[in-house]
Short mmCIF file of C-alpha atoms in Angstrom, two decimals:
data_model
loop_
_atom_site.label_atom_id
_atom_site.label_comp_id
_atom_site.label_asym_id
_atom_site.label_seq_id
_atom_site.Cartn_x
_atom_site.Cartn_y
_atom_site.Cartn_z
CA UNK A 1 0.00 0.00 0.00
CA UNK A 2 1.39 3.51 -0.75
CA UNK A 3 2.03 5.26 2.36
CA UNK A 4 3.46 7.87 3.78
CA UNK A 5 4.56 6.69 7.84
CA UNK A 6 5.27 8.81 10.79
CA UNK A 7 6.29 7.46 13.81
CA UNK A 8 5.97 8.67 16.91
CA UNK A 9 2.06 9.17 16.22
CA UNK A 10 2.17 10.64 20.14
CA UNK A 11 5.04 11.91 22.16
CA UNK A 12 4.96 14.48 25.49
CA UNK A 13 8.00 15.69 26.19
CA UNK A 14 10.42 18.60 28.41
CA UNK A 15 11.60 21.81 27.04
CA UNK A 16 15.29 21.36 25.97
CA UNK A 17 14.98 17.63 25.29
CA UNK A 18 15.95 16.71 21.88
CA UNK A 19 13.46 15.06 19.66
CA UNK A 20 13.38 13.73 16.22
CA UNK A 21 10.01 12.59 14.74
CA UNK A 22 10.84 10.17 11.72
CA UNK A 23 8.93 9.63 8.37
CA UNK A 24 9.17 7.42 5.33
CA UNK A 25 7.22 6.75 2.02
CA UNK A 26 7.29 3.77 0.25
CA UNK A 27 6.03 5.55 -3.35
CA UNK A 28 9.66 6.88 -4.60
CA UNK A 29 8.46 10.12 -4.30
CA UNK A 30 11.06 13.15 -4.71
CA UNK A 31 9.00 15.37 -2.95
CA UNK A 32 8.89 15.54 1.10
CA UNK A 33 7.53 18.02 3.25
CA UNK A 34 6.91 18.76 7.19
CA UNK A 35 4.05 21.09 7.93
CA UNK A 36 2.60 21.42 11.28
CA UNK A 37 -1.31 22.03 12.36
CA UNK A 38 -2.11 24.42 14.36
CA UNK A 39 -6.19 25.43 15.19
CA UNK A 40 -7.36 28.56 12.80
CA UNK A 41 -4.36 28.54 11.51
CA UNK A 42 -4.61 25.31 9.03
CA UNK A 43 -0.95 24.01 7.86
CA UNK A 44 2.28 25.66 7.37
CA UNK A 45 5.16 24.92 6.13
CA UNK A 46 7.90 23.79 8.12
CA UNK A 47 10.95 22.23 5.36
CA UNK A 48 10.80 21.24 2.10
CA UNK A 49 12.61 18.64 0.26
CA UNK A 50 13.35 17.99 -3.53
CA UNK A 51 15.11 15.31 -3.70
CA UNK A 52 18.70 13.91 -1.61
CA UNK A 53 20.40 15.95 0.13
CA UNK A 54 18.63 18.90 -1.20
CA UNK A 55 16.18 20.57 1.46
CA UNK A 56 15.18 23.84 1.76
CA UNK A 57 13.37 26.24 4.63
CA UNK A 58 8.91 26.81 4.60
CA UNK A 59 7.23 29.59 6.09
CA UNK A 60 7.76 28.72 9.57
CA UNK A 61 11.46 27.11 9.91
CA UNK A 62 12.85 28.66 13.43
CA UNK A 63 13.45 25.69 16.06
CA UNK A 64 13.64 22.71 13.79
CA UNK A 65 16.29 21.08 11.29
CA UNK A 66 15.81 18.10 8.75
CA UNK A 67 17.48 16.18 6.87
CA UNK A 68 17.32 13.80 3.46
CA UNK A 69 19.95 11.45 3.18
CA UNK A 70 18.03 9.21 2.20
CA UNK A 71 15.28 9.52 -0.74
CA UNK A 72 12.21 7.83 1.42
CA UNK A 73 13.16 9.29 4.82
CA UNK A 74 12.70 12.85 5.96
CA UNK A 75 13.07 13.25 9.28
CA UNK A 76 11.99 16.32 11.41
CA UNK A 77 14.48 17.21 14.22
CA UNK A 78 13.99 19.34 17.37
CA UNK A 79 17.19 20.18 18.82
CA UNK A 80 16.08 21.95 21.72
CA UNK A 81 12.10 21.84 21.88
CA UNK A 82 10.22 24.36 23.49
CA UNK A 83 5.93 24.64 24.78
CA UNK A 84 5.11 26.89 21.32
CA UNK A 85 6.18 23.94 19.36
CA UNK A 86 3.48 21.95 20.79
CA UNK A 87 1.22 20.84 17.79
CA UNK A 88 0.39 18.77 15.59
CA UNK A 89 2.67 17.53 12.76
CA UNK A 90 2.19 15.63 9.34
CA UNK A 91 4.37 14.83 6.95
CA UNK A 92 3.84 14.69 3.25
CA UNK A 93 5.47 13.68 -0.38
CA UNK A 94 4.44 14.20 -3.72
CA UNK A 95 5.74 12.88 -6.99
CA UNK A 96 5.27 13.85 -10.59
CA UNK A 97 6.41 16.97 -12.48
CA UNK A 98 7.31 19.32 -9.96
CA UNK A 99 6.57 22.34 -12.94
CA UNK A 100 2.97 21.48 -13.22
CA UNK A 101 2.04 23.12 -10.01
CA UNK A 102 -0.85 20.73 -9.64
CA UNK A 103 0.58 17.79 -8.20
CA UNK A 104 -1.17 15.88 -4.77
CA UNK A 105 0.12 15.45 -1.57
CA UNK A 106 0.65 12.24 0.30
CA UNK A 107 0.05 12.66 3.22
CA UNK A 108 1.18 10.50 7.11
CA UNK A 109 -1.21 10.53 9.86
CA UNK A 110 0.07 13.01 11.90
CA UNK A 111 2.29 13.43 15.13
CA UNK A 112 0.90 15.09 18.05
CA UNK A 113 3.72 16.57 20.34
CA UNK A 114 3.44 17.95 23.59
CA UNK A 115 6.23 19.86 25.10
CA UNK A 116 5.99 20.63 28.69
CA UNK B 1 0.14 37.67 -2.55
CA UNK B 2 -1.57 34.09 -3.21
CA UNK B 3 -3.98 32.98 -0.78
CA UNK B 4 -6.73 30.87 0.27
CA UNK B 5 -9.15 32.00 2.22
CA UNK B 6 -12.27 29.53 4.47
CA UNK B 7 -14.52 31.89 5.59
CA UNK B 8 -16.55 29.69 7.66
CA UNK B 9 -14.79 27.66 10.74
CA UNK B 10 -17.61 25.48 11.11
CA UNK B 11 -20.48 24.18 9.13
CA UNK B 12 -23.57 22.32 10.54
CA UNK B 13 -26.00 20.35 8.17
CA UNK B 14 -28.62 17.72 9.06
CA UNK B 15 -28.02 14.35 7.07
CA UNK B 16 -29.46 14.37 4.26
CA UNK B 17 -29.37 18.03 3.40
CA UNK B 18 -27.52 19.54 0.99
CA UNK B 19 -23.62 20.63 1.98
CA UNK B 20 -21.72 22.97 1.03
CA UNK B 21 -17.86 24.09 2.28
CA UNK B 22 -16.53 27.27 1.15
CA UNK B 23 -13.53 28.89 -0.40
CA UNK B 24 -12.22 31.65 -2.11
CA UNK B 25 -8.84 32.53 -3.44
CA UNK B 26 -6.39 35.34 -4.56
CA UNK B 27 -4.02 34.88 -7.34
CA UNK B 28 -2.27 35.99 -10.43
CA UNK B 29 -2.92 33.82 -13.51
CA UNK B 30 -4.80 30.53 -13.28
CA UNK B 31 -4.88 28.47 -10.37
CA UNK B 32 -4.78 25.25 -9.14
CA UNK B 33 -7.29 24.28 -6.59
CA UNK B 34 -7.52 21.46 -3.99
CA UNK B 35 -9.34 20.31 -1.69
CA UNK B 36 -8.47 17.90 1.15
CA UNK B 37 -10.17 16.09 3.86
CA UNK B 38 -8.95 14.76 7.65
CA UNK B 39 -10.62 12.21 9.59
CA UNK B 40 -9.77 12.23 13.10
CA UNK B 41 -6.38 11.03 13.96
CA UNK B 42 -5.64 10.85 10.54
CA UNK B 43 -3.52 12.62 7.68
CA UNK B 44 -4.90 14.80 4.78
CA UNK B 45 -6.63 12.64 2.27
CA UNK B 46 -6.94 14.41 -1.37
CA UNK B 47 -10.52 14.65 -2.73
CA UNK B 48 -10.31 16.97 -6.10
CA UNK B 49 -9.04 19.34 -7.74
CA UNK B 50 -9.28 21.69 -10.53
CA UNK B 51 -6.27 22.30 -12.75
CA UNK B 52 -8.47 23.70 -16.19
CA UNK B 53 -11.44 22.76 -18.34
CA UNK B 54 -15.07 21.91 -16.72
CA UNK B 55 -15.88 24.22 -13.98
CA UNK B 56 -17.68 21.53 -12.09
CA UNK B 57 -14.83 19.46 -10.70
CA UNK B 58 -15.91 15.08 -9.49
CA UNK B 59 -13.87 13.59 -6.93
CA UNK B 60 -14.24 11.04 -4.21
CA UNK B 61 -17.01 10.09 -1.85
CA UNK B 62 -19.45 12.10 -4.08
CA UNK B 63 -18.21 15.21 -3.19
CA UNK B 64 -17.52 17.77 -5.90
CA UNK B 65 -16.41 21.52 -6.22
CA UNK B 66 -17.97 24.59 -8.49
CA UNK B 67 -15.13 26.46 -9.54
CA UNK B 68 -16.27 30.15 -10.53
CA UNK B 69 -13.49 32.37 -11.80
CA UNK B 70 -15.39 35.96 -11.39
CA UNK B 71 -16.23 34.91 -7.37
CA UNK B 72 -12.66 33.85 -7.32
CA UNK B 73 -14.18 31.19 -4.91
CA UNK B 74 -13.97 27.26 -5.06
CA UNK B 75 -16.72 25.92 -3.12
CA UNK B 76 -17.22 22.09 -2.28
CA UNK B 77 -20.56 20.45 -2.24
CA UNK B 78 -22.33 17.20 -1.54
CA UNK B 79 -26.24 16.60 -2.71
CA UNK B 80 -26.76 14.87 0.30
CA UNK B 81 -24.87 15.16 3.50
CA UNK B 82 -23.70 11.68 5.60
CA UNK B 83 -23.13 11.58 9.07
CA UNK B 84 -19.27 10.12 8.19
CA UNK B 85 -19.16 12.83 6.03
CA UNK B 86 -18.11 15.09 9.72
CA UNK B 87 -14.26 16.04 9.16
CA UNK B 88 -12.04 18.99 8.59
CA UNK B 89 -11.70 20.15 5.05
CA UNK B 90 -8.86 21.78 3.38
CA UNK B 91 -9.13 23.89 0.79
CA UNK B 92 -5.66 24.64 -0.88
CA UNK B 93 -3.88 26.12 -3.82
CA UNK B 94 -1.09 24.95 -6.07
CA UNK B 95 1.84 28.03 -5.28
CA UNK B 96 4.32 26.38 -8.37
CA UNK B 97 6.01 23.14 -8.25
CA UNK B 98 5.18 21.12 -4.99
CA UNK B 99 4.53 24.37 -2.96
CA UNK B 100 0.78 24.44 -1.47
CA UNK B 101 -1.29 27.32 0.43
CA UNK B 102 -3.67 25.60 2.62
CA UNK B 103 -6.53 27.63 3.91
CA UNK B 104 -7.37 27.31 7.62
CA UNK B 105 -9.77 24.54 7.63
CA UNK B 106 -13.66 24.48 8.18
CA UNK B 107 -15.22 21.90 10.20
CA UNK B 108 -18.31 20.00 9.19
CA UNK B 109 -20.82 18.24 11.27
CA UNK B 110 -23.65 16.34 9.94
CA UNK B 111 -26.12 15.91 12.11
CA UNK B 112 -28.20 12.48 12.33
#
């Protein structure tokens, strides 16, 4: 099945203590994204990558780091996590021609972190 | 600037009735349109989308969107309403290559 994984699904967790919330898709997709959810404020943009080793900042960047080493893992790091990055987070891939501007999103079920 | 816009947080309908979610947009040039929908504790799930052609956009669960490019809006509609119809929908916009602009979300309950 084609599927985009996130794992933790639910993690509470300390200011300062470092976190890294994993995710993988199984459809070869060059395309990965983080966004996270926050109420009335629908999804925004966290990082962006376009393929390996190629990733670049969203709208809202500060406090987190990623990396793509490899082309079905995307993983969204917290160095130092602090209580306004308490939300909920989903990553998502997309393949096709990235120039048409209409591609769809793939998207995991979501990661709800608490940071006390 | 592009944008999306929900101008309704929440939506109520009785089953059976007709739905209908809305959504406007600002843009330069033609755009792409989207709409997504999230079931508790789970991801965005695509439903349709417009890219050019037919106003009236088809997509899944008998759901389908009136595109209307003098309202600038994108609305999403349903003849008749189920109760496991109740999620959040997404409206969102195609920004060039992968980006997207999501709107904020409007929540829909159908009522038994």
């Amino acid at each position: 099945e084609a599927q985009v994984t996130q794992n933790p699904r639910y993690l509470i967790t300390v200011t300062g203590k470092k976190l890294t919330v994993t995710c993988s898709q199984n459809m070869n997709h060059e395309y990965m994204s983080w966004y996270r959810q926050d109420p009335g404020l629908g999804l925004r943009q966290i990082y962006y990558s376009m393929n390996v080793e190629v990733t670049d900042k969203g709208d809202v960047p500060e406090g987190y780091k990623v990396s793509r080493k490899e082309k079905r893992n995307f993983p969204l790091i917290l160095e130092s996590p602090s209580p306004n990055q308490t939300s909920l987070y989903f990553c998502a891939s997309g393949g096709g021609r990235s120039s048409s501007g209409a591609n769809v999103l793939t998207f995991g079920a979501g990661s709800r972190l608490t940071v006390l | 600037a592009q944008s999306v816009a929900q101008p309704e947080d929440q939506v109520n309908v009785a089953e059976g009735n007709p739905l209908t979610v809305k959504c406007t947009y600002s843009v330069s040039g033609n755009p792409y349109l989207f709409w997504y929908v999230q079931y508790p504790n789970r991801g965005l799930q695509f439903l349709l989308k417009y890219i050019t052609g037919d106003n009236l956009v088809k997509g899944s669960y008998g759901f389908e969107a009136e595109f209307n490019k003098s309202q600038t809006s994108f609305h999403l509609k349903k003849p008749s309403a189920l109760v496991s119809d109740s999620a959040l929908y997404f409206c969102a916009m195609g920004a060039g290559g992968f980006k997207t602009i999501f709107g904020a979300g409007t929540r829909l309950f159908v009522k038994a």
